[in-house]
CSV table of C-alpha atoms in Angstrom, one decimal:
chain,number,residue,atom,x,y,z
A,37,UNK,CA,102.3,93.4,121.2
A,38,UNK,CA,104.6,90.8,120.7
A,39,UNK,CA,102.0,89.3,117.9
A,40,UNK,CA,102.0,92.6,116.5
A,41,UNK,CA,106.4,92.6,115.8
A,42,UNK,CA,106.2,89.1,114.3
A,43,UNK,CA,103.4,90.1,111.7
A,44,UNK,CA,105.6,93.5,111.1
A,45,UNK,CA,108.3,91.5,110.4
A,46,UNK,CA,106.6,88.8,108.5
A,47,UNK,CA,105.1,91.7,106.1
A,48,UNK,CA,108.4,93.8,105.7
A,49,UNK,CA,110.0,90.1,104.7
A,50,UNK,CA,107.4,89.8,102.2
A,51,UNK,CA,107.9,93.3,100.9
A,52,UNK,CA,111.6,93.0,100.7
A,53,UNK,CA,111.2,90.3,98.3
A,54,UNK,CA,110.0,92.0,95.4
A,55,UNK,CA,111.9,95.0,93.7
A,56,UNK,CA,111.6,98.5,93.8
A,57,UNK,CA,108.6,100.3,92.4
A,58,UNK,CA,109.6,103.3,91.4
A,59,UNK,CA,106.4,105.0,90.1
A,60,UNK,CA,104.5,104.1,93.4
A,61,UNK,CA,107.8,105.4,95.4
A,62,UNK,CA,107.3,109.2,94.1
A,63,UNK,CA,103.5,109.3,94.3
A,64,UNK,CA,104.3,108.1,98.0
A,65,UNK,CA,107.1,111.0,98.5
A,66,UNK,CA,104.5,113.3,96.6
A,67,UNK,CA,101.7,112.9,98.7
A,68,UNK,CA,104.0,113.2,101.7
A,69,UNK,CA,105.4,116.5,99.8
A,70,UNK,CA,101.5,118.0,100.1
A,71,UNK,CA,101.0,117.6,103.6
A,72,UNK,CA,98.7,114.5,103.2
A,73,UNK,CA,98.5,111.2,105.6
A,74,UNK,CA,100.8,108.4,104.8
A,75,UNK,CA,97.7,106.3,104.5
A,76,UNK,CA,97.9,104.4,100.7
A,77,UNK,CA,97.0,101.1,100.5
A,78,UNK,CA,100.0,98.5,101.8
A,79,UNK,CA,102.2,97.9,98.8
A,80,UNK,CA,101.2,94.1,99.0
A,81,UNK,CA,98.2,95.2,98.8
A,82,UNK,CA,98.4,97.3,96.0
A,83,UNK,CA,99.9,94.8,93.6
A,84,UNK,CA,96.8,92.6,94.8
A,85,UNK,CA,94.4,95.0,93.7
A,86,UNK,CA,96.3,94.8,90.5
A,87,UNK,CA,95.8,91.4,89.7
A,88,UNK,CA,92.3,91.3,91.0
A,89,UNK,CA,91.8,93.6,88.0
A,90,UNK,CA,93.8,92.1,85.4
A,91,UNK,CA,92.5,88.5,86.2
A,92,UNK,CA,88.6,89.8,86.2
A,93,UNK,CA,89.2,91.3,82.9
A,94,UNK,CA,87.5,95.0,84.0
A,95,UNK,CA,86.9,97.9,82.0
A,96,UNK,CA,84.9,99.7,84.3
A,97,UNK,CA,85.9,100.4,88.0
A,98,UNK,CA,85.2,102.7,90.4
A,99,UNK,CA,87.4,104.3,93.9
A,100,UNK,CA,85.8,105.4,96.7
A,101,UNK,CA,88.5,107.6,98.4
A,102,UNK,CA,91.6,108.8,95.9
A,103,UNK,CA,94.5,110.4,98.4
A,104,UNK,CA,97.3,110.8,96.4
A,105,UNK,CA,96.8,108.1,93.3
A,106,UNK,CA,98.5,105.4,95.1
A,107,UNK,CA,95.7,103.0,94.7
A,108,UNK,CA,95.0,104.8,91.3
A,109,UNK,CA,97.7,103.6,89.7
A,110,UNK,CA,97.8,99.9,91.2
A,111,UNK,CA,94.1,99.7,90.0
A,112,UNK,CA,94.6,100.8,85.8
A,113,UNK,CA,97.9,99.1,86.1
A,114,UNK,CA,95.4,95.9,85.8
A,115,UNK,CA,92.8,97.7,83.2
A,116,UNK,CA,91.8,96.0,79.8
A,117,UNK,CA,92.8,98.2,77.1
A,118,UNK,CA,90.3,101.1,76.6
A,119,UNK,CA,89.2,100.9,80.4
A,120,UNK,CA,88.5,103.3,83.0
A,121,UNK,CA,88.8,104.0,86.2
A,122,UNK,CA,86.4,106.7,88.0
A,123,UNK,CA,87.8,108.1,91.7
A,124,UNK,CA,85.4,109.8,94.1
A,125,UNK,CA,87.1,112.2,96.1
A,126,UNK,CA,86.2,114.9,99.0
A,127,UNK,CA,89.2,117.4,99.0
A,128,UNK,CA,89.5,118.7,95.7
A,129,UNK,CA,93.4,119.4,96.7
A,130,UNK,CA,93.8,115.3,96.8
A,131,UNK,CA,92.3,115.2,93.7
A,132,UNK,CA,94.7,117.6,91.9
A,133,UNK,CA,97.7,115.8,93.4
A,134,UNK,CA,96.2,112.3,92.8
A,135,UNK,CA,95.2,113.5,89.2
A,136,UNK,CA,98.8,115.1,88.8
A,137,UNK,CA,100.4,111.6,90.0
A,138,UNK,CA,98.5,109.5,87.8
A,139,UNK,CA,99.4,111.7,84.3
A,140,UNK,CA,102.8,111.5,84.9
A,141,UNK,CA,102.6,108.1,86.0
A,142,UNK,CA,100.9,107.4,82.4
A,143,UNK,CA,97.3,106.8,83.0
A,144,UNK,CA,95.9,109.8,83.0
A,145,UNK,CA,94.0,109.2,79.9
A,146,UNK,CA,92.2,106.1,81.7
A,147,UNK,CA,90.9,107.8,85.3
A,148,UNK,CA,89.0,110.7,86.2
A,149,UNK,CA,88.0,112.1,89.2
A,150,UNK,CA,84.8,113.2,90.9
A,151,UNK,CA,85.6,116.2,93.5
A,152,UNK,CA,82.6,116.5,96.2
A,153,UNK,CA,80.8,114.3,98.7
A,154,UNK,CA,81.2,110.5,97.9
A,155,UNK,CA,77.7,109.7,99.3
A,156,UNK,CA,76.0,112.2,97.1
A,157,UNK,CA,78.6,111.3,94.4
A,158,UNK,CA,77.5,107.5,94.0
A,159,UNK,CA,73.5,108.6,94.4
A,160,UNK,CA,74.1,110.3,91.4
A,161,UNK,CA,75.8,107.8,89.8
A,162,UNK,CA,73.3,105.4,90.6
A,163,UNK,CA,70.3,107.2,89.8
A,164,UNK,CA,72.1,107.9,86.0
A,165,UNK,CA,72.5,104.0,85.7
A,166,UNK,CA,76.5,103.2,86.0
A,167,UNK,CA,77.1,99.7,86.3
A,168,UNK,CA,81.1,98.9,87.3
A,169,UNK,CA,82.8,95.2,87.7
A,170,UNK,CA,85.1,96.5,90.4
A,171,UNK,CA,85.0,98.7,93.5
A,172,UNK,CA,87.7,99.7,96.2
A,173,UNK,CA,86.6,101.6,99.1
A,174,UNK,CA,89.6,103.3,101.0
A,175,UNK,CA,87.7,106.2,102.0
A,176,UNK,CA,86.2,107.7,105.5
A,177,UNK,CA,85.3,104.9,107.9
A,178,UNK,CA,81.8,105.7,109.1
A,179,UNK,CA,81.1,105.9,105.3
A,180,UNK,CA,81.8,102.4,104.9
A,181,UNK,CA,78.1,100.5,105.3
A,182,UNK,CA,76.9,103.0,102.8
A,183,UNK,CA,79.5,102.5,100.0
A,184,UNK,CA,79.0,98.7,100.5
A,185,UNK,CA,75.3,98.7,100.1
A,186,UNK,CA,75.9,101.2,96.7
A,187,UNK,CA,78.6,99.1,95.6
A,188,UNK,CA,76.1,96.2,95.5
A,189,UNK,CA,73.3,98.4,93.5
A,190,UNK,CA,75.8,99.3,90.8
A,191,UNK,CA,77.7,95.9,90.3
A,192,UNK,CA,77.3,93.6,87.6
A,193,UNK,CA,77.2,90.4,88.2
A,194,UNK,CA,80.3,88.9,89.8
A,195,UNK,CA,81.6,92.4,90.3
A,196,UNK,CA,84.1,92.6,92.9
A,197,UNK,CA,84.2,95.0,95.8
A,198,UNK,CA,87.2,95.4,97.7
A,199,UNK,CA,87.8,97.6,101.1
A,200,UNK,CA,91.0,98.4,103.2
A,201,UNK,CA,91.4,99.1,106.6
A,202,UNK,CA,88.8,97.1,107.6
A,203,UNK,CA,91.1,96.3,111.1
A,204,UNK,CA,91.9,100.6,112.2
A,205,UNK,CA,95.2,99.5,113.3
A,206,UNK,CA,93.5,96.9,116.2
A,207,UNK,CA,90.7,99.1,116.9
A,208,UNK,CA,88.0,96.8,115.7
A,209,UNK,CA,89.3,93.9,117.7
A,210,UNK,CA,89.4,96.1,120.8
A,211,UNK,CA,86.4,95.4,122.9
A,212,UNK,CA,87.3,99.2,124.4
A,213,UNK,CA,87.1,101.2,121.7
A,214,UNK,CA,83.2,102.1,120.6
A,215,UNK,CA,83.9,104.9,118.6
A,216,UNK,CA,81.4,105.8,115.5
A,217,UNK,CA,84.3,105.0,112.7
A,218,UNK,CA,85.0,101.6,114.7
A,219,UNK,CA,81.3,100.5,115.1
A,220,UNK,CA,80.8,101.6,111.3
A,221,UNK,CA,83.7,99.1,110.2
A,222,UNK,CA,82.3,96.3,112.4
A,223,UNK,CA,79.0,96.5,110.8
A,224,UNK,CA,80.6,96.8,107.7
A,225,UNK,CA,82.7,93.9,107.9
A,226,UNK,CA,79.3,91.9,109.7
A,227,UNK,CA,77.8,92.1,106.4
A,228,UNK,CA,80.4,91.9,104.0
A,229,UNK,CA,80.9,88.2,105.5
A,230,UNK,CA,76.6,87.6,105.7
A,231,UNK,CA,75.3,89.3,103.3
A,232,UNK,CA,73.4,86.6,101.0
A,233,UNK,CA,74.2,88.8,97.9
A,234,UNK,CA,77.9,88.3,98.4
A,235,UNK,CA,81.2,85.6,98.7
A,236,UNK,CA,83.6,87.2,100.4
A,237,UNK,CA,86.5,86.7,102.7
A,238,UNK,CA,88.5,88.8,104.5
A,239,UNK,CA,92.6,88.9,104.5
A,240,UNK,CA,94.2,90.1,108.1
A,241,UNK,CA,97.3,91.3,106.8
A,242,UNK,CA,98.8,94.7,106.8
A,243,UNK,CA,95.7,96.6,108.3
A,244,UNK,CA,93.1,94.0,106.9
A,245,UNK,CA,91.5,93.8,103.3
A,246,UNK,CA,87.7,92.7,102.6
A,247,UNK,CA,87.1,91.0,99.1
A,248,UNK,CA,83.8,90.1,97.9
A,249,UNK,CA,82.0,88.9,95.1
A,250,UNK,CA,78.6,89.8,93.5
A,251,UNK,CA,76.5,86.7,92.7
C-alpha cells in the first residue's frame, strides 16, 4: 500500500507540472456526462502517445477501443498533415460521443469510427489489405493477445503498437487473482517482451503502458 501512495503522489506531482488542457478536460466531463467509466488513458500518457506520433511521422493509425475520444484526440494531435486516424469501437453510443468530442475538438475531419465487434473489425481490415504505422489498444482485456497478433499482421515496418492497462490496477502482479481478463494481459504482456518480431518495453507508471516496435 504504502508503495502505492508514493507512486500516487509522484504521478499527481508530475501532472501538476504541466498546464491545464482544456480540450481533454471537457471530453473527460463529457464522457462522465453519458454515463461512461472514467477509464481514458492517464493524461501523462496521453501527451506520450502524442509525441510517439508526431516523432514517428504517421499518417495512418489505428484505436482499438475509442470511449469517449480521449485517446482520440491525444493521437491526431500528433498526425502529419492529411493523416488519419481509424477507431474501432463496440457500443455504437461511445462512438457517437467520442465522434461528437473529437468534431468539436477540431479533428473530426481526420478520424472515423468503426461501430461493431473489434475482432471481426480488424479481420476485415486485414483481409482488405490496411497497413497502419501506429496502433493503441485500450480496449477489452481478454481481447488483448488477439489485437497484438493483428497489430503485427497489419504493421509496416517499424510500426509502433502501444497498449494501456497492461497492470489492471495490481491485478496482474497478484499471484491471487486468475481471472480470464488477468491471464489474457499476462500472456499479452509475455509476448509483447519475447516476441522475436518486436522491441518493446514496458513503462509501470500510472496503470502500466506496453510500447513496441515492428522490425
Amino acid at each position: 500500500m504504502k508503495g502505492n501512495i508514493i507512486v500516487n503522489l509522484e504521478e499527481q506531482y508530475i501532472d501538476g507540472l504541466f498546464e491545464r488542457d482544456e480540450v481533454l478536460e471537457v471530453i473527460r466531463a463529457g464522457t462522465a456526462a453519458q454515463g461512461m467509466p472514467d477509464i481514458a488513458v492517464a493524461d501523462g500518457y496521453g501527451k506520450l502517445l502524442t509525441m510517439l506520433v508526431s516523432m514517428n511521422g504517421v499518417t495512418n493509425a489505428l484505436e482499438i477501443g475509442a470511449l469517449g475520444g480521449y485517446s482520440g484526440v491525444c493521437l491526431a494531435r500528433g498526425l502529419k498533415d492529411g493523416g488519419h486516424l481509424t477507431c474501432l469501437e463496440l457500443m455504437p453510443h461511445y462512438a457517437e460521443v467520442a465522434q461528437k468530442h473529437v468534431t468539436e475538438a477540431g479533428y473530426g475531419h481526420c478520424i472515423s469510427y468503426k461501430v461493431g465487434d473489434a475482432k471481426a473489425s480488424l479481420e476485415e481490415l486485414y483481409q482488405s489489405g490496411k497497413k497502419y504505422q501506429l496502433f493503441f489498444i485500450d480496449a477489452d482485456k481478454e481481447g488483448y493477445p488477439i489485437y497484438l497478433e493483428y497489430a503485427i499482421k497489419m504493421a509496416d515496418s517499424g510500426a509502433l503498437i502501444i497498449a494501456d492497462n497492461i497492470l489492471l490496477r495490481g491485478r496482474t502482479v497478484n499471484d491471487a487473482k486468475q481471472g480470464p481478463a488477468v491471464q489474457a494481459v499476462r500472456a499479452f504482456n509475455k509476448q509483447i517482451v519475447s516476441d522475436p518480431r518486436l522491441e518493446s518495453t514496458i513503462l509501470p507508471g500510472y496503470d502500466g503502458l506496453a510500447i513496441a516496435r515492428v522490425k
